[in-house]
mmCIF file of C-alpha atoms in Angstrom:
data_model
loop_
_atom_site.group_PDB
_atom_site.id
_atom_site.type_symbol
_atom_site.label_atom_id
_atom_site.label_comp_id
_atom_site.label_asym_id
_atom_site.label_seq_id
_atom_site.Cartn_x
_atom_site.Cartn_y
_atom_site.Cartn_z
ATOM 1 C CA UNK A 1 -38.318 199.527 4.057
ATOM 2 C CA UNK A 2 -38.415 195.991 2.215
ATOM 3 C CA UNK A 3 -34.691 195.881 3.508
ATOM 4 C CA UNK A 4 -35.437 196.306 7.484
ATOM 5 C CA UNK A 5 -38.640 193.826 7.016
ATOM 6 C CA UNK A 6 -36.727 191.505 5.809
ATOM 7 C CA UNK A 7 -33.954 192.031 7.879
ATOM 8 C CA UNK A 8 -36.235 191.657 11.287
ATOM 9 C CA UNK A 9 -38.052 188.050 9.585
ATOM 10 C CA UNK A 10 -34.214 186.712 9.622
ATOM 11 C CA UNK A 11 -33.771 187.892 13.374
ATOM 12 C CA UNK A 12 -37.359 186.446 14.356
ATOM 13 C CA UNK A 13 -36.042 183.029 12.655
ATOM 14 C CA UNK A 14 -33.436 183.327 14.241
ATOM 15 C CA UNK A 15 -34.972 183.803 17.542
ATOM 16 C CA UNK A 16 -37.197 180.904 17.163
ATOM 17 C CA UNK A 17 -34.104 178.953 16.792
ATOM 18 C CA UNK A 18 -32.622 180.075 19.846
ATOM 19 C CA UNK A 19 -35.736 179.410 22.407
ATOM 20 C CA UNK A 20 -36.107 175.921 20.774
ATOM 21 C CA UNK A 21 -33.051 175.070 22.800
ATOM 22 C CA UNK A 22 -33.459 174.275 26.317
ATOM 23 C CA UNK A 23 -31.085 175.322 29.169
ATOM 24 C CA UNK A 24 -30.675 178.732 28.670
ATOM 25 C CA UNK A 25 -31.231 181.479 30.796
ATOM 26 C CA UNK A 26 -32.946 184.966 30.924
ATOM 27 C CA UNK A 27 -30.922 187.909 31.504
ATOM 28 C CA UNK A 28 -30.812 191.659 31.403
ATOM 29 C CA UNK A 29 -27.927 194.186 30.890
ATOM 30 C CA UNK A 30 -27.665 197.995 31.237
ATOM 31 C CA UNK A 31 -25.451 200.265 29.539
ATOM 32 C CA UNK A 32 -24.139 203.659 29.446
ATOM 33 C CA UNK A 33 -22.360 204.731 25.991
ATOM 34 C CA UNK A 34 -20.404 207.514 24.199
ATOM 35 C CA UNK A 35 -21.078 208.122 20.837
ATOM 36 C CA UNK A 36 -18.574 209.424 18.069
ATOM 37 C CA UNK A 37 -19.690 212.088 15.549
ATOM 38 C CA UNK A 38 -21.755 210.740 13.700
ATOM 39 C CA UNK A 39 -20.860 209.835 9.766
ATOM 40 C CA UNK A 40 -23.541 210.707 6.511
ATOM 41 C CA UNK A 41 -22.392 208.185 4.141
ATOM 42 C CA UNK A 42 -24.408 209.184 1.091
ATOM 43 C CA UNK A 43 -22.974 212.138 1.556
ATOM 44 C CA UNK A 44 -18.931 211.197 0.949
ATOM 45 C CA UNK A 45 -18.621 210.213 4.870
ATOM 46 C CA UNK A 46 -18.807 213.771 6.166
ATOM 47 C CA UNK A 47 -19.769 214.286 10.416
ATOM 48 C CA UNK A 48 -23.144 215.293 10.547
ATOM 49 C CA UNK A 49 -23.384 215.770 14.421
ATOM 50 C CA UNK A 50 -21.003 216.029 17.041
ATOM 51 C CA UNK A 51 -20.336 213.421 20.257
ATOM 52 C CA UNK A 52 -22.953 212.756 22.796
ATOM 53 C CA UNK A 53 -23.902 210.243 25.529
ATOM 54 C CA UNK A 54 -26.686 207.910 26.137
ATOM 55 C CA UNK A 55 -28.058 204.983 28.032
ATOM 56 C CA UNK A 56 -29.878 201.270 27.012
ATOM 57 C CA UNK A 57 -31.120 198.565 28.302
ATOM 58 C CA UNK A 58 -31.805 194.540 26.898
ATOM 59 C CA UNK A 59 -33.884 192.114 28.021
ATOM 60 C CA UNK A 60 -32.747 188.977 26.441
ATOM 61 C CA UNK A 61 -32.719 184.686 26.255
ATOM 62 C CA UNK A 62 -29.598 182.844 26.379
ATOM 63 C CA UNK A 63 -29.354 179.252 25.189
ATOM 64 C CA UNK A 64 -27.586 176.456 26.400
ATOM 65 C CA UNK A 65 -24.919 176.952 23.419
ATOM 66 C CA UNK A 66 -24.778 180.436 23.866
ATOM 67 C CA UNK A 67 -26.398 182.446 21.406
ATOM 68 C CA UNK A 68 -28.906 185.465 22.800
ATOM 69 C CA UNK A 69 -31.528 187.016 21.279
ATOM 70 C CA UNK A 70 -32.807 190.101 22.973
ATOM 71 C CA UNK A 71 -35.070 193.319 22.589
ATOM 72 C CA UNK A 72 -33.238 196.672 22.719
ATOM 73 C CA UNK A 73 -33.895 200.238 23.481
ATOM 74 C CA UNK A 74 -32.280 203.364 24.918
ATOM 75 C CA UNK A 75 -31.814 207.104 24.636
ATOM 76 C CA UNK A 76 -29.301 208.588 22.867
ATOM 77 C CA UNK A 77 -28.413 212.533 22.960
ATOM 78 C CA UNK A 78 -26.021 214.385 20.221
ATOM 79 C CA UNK A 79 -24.799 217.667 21.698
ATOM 80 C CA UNK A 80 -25.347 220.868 19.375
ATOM 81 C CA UNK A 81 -22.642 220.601 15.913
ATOM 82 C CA UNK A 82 -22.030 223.773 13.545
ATOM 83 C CA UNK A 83 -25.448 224.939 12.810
ATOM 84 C CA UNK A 84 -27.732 222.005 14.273
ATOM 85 C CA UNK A 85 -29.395 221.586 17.490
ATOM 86 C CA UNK A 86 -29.075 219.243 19.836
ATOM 87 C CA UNK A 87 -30.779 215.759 18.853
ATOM 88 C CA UNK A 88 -32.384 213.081 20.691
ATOM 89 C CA UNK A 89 -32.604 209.408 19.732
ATOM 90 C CA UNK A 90 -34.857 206.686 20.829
ATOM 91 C CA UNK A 91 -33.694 203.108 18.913
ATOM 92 C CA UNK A 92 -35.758 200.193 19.821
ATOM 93 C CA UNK A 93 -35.438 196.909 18.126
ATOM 94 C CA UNK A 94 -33.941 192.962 17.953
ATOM 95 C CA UNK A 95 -30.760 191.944 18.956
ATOM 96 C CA UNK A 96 -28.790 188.390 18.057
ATOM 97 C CA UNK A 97 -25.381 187.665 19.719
ATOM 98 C CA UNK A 98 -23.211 184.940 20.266
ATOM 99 C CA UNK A 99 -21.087 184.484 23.243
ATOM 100 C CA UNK A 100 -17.178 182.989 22.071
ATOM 101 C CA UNK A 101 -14.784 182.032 25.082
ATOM 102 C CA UNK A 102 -11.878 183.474 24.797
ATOM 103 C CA UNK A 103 -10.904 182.160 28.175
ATOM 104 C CA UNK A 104 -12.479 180.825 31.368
ATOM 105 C CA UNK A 105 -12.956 184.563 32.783
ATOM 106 C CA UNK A 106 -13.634 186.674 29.353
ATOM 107 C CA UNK A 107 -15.747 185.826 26.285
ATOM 108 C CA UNK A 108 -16.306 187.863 22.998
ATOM 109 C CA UNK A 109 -19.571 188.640 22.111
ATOM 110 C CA UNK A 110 -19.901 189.698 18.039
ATOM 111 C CA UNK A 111 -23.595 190.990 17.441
ATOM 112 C CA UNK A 112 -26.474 191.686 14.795
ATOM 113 C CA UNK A 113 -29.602 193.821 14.986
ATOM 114 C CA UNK A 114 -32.603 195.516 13.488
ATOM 115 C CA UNK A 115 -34.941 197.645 14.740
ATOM 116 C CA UNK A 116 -37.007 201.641 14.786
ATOM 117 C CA UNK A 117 -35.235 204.623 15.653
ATOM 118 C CA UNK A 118 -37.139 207.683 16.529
ATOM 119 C CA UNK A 119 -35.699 211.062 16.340
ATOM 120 C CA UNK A 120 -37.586 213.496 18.863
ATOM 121 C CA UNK A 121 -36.132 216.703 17.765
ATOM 122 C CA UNK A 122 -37.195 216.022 14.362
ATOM 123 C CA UNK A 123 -40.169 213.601 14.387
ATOM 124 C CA UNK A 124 -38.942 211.112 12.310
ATOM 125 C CA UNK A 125 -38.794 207.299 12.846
ATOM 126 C CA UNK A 126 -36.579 205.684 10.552
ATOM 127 C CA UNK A 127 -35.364 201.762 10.553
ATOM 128 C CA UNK A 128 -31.585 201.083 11.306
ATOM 129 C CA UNK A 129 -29.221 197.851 11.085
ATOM 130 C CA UNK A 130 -26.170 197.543 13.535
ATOM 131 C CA UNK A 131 -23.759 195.290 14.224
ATOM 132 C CA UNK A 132 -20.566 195.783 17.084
ATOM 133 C CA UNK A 133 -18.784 193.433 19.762
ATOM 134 C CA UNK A 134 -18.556 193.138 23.200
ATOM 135 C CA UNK A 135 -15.788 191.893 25.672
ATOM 136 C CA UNK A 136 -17.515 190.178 28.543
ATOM 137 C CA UNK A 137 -16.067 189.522 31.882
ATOM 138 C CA UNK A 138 -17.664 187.600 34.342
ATOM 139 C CA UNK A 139 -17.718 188.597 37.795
ATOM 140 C CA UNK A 140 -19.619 185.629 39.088
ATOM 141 C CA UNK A 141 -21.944 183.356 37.495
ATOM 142 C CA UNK A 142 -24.780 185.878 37.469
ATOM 143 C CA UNK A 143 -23.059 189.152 36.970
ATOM 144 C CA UNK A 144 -20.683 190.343 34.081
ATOM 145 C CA UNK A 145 -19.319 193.474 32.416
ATOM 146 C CA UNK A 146 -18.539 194.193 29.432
ATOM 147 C CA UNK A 147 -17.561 196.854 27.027
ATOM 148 C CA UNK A 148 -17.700 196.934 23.204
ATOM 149 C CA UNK A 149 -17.760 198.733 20.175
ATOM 150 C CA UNK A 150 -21.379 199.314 18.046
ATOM 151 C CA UNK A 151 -22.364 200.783 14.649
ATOM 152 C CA UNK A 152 -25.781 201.699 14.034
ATOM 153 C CA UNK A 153 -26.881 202.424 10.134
ATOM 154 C CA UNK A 154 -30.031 204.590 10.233
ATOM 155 C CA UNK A 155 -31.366 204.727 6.524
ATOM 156 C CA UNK A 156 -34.507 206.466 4.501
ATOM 157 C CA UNK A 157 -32.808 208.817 2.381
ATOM 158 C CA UNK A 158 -29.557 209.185 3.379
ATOM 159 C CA UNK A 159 -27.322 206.405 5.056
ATOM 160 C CA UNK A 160 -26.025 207.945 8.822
ATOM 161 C CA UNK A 161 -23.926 206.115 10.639
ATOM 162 C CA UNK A 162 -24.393 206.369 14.022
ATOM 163 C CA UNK A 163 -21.530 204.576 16.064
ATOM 164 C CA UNK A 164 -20.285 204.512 19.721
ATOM 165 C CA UNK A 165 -18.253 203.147 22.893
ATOM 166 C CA UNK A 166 -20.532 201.214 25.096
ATOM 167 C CA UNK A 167 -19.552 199.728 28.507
ATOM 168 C CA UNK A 168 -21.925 198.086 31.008
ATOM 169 C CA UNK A 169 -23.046 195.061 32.896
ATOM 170 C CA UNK A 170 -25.568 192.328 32.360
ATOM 171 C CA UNK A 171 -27.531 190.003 35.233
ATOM 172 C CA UNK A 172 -29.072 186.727 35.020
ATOM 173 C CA UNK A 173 -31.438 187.677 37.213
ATOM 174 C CA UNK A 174 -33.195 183.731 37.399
ATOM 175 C CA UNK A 175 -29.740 181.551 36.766
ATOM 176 C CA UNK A 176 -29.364 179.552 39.593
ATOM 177 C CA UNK A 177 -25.958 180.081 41.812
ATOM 178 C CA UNK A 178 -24.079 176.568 42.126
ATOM 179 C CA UNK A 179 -22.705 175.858 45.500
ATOM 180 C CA UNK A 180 -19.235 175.832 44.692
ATOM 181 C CA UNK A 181 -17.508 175.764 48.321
ATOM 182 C CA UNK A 182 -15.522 173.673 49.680
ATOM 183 C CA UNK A 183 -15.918 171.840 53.039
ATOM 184 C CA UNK A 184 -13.559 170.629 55.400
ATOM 185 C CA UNK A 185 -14.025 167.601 57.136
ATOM 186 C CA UNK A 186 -12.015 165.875 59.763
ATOM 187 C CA UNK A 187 -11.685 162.377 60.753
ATOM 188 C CA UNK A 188 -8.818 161.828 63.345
ATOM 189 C CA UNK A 189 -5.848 163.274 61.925
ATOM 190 C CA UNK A 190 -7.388 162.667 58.538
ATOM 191 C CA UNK A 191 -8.842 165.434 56.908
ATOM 192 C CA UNK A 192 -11.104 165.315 53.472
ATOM 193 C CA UNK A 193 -12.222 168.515 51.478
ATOM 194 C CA UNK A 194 -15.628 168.026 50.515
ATOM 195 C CA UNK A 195 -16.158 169.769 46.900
ATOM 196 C CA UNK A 196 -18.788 169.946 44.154
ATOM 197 C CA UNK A 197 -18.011 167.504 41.328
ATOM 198 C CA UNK A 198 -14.740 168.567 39.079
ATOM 199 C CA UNK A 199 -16.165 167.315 35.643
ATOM 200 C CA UNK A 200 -13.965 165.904 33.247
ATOM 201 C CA UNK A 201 -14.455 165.576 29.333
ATOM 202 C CA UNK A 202 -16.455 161.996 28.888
ATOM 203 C CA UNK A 203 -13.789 159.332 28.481
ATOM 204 C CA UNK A 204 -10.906 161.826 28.983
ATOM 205 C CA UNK A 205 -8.740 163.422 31.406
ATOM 206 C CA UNK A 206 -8.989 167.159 30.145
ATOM 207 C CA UNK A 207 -11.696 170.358 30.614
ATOM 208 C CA UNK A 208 -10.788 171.028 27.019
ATOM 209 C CA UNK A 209 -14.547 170.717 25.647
ATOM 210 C CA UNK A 210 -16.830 171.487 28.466
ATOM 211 C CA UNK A 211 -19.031 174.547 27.780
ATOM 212 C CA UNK A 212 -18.102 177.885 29.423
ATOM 213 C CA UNK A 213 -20.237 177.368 32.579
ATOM 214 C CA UNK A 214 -18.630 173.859 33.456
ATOM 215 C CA UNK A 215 -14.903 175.766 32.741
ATOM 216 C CA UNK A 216 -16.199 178.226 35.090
ATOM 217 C CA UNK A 217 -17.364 175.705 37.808
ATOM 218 C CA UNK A 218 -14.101 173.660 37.298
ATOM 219 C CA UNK A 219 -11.990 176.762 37.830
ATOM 220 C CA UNK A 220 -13.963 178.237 41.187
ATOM 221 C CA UNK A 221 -13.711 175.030 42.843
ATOM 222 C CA UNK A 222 -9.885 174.294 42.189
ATOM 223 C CA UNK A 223 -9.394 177.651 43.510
ATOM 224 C CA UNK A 224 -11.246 177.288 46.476
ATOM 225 C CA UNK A 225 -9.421 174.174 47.138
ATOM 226 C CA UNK A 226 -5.959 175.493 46.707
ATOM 227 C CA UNK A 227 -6.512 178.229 48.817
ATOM 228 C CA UNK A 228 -7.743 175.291 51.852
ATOM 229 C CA UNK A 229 -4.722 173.933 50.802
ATOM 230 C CA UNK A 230 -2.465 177.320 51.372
ATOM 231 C CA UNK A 231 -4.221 177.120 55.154
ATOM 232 C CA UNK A 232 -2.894 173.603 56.006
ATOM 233 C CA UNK A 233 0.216 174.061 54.616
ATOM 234 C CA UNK A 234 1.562 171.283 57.165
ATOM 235 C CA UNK A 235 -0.578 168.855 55.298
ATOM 236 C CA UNK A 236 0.207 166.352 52.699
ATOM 237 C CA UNK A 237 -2.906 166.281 50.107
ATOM 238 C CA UNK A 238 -3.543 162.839 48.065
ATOM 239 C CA UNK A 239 -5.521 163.360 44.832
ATOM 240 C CA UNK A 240 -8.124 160.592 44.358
ATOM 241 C CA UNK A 241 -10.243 160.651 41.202
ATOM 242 C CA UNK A 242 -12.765 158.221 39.333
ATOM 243 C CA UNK A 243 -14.281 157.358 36.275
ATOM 244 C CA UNK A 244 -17.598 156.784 35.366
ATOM 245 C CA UNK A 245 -18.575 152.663 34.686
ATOM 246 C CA UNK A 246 -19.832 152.146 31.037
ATOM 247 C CA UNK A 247 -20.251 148.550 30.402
ATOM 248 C CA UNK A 248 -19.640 147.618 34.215
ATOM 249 C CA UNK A 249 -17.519 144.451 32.372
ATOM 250 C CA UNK A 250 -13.920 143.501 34.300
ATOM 251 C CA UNK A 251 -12.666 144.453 30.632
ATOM 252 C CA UNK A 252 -13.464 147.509 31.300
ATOM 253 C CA UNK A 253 -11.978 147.699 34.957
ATOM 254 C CA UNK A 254 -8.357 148.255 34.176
ATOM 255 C CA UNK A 255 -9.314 150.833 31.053
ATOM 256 C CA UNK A 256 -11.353 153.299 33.488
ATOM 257 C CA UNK A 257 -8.057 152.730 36.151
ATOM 258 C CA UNK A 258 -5.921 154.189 33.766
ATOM 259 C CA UNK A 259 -8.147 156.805 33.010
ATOM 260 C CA UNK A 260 -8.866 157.826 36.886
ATOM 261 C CA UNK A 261 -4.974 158.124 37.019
ATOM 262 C CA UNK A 262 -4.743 160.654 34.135
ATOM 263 C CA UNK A 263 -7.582 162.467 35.966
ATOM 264 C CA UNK A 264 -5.762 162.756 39.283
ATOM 265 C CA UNK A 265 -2.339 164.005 37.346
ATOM 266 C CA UNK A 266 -4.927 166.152 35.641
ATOM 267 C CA UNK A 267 -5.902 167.704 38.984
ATOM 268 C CA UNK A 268 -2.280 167.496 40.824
ATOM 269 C CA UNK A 269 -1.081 170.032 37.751
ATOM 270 C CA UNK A 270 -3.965 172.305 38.205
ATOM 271 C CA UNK A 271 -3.049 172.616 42.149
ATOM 272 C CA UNK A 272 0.588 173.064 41.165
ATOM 273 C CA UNK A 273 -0.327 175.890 38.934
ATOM 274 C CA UNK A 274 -2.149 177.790 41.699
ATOM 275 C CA UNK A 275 1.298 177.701 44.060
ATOM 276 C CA UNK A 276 0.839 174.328 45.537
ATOM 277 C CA UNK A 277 4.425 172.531 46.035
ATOM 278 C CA UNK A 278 4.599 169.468 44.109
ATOM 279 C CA UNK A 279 6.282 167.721 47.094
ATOM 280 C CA UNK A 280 2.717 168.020 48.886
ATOM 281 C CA UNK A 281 0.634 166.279 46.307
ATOM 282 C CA UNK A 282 -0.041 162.114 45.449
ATOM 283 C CA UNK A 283 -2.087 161.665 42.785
ATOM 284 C CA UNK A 284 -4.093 158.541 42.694
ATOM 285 C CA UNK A 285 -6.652 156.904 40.398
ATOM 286 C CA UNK A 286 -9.151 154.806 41.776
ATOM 287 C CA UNK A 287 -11.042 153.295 38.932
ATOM 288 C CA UNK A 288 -14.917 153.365 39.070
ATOM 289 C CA UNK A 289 -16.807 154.081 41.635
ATOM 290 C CA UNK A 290 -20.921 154.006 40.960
ATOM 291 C CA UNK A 291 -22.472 156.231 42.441
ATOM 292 C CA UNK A 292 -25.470 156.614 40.042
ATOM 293 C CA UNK A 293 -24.782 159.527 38.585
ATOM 294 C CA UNK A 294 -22.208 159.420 35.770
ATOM 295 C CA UNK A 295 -21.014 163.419 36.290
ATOM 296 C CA UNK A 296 -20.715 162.373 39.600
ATOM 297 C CA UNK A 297 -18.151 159.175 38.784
ATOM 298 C CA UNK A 298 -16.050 161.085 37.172
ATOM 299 C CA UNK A 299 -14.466 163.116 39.964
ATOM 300 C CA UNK A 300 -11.480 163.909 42.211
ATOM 301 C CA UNK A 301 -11.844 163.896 45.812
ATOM 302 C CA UNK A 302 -8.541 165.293 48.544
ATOM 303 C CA UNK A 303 -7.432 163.701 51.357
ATOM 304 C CA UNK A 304 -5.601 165.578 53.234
ATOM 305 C CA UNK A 305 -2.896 163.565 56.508
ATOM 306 C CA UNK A 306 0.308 164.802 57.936
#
């Protein structure tokens, strides 16, 4: 018992680390699972129960560097095995994850918990550790689905493992949706696609270190331009990016230039990896242009002429 107190003080520390951080988001995710026979490990690993099925739910916090902390529960059913009955589960308890990118799409999501589980066919409530992982993949930026692998030690006397396959999907039910379209706009035979800001790495000309939602962002609006750009097909498309003004100096002037330029190349390849013929595209750097907001300045912006 001394283990699983001390075991829930490290997730509650942990948790008050996580809501200290701002930016984050509340979210909820609902799971069906199939569990494996169950393993007594004080007893040389033999089964003690057969497969089964079962259902959870967590209602969770994730921060702006993505680490969740959530509370856990669920029903879990073991069918009948050799001479036992059937058994019900109830586990309830504290779960800590962090969310690693593995890509713009899918993210990796290793875990750690502690918590109760009650056994109605016996009457006993008996404290468990798990741990598991999760593949994540986003659907948009308030739905995903995932499915993972979990262990669940149950202890007091003997040690069970209780393990599984779970698969699911999890909402961020208050995250608000970005407008990511983009708008067409004519002018004469001029016509400019009006997008949400591309956002570059400060200083650079690469998405390298952006956190997963700005890789996201990035990736939804260069799509929805090259797809505009598969529709007017007859249409030469200039690239035109910008940096963002530091010291505002004329020092500075031909340094931020240079930079814009990368930017646009930066954007050209991204079109040309989405099917765009290279022959269509200019890129062009246009140096600073203030516009208040620094995310802002550093942009790309398409002009599209025949």
């Amino acid at each position: 018992m001394k283990k699983t107190i001390l075991a829930i003080a490290l997730v509650i520390a942990m948790m008050t680390t996580v809501f200290a951080a701002d930016g984050g988001s509340m979210y909820v995710g609902l799971h069906p699972q199939i569990q494996l026979p169950s393993l007594n490990l004080s007893d040389d690993g033999d089964i003690c129960s057969s497969v089964g099925f079962g259902a959870g739910f967590e209602l969770g916090y994730q921060d702006s560097n993505l680490w969740s902390v959530g509370f856990k529960s669920g029903l879990l059913f073991y069918l009948p095995y050799e001479d036992s009955d059937a058994t019900l589960y109830s586990p309830f308890g504290v779960r800590l994850s962090k969310e690693i990118p593995a890509s713009v799409l899918v993210s990796f999501v290793p875990f750690i918990g502690s918590g109760l589980e009650y056994n109605w066919t016996d009457s006993d409530l008996r404290p468990y550790l798990e741990t598991g992982i999760n593949m994540q993949m986003f659907i948009n930026e308030k739905w995903s689905a995932y499915v993972g692998y979990e262990a669940m030690f149950t202890y007091g006397g003997d040690t069970i493992l209780q393990h599984g396959i779970v698969f699911g999907a999890k909402i961020y039910p208050l995250r608000e949706k970005t407008d990511l379209s983009a708008i067409v706009t004519k002018d004469g035979d001029k016509i400019k696609i009006d997008v949400p800001a591309i956002i570059f790495d400060a200083n650079q000309a690469t998405f390298d270190a952006q956190p997963i939602n700005i890789k996201r962002q990035n990736k939804k609006v260069l799509d929805n331009v090259a797809k505009i750009l598969v529709e007017y097909k007859d249409y030469k498309v200039t690239v035109e990016a910008y940096a963002n003004a530091v010291l505002g100096t004329e020092e500075e002037k031909p340094v931020l230039l240079k930079l814009s330029q990368s930017r646009a190349d930066a954007v050209k390849a991204q079109l040309i990896q989405r099917g765009i013929a290279a022959a269509r595209l200019n890129a062009v750097g246009k140096g600073a242009k203030d516009t208040g907001d620094a995310v802002a300045n550093r942009r790309a912006e398409f002009i599209l002429e025949k």
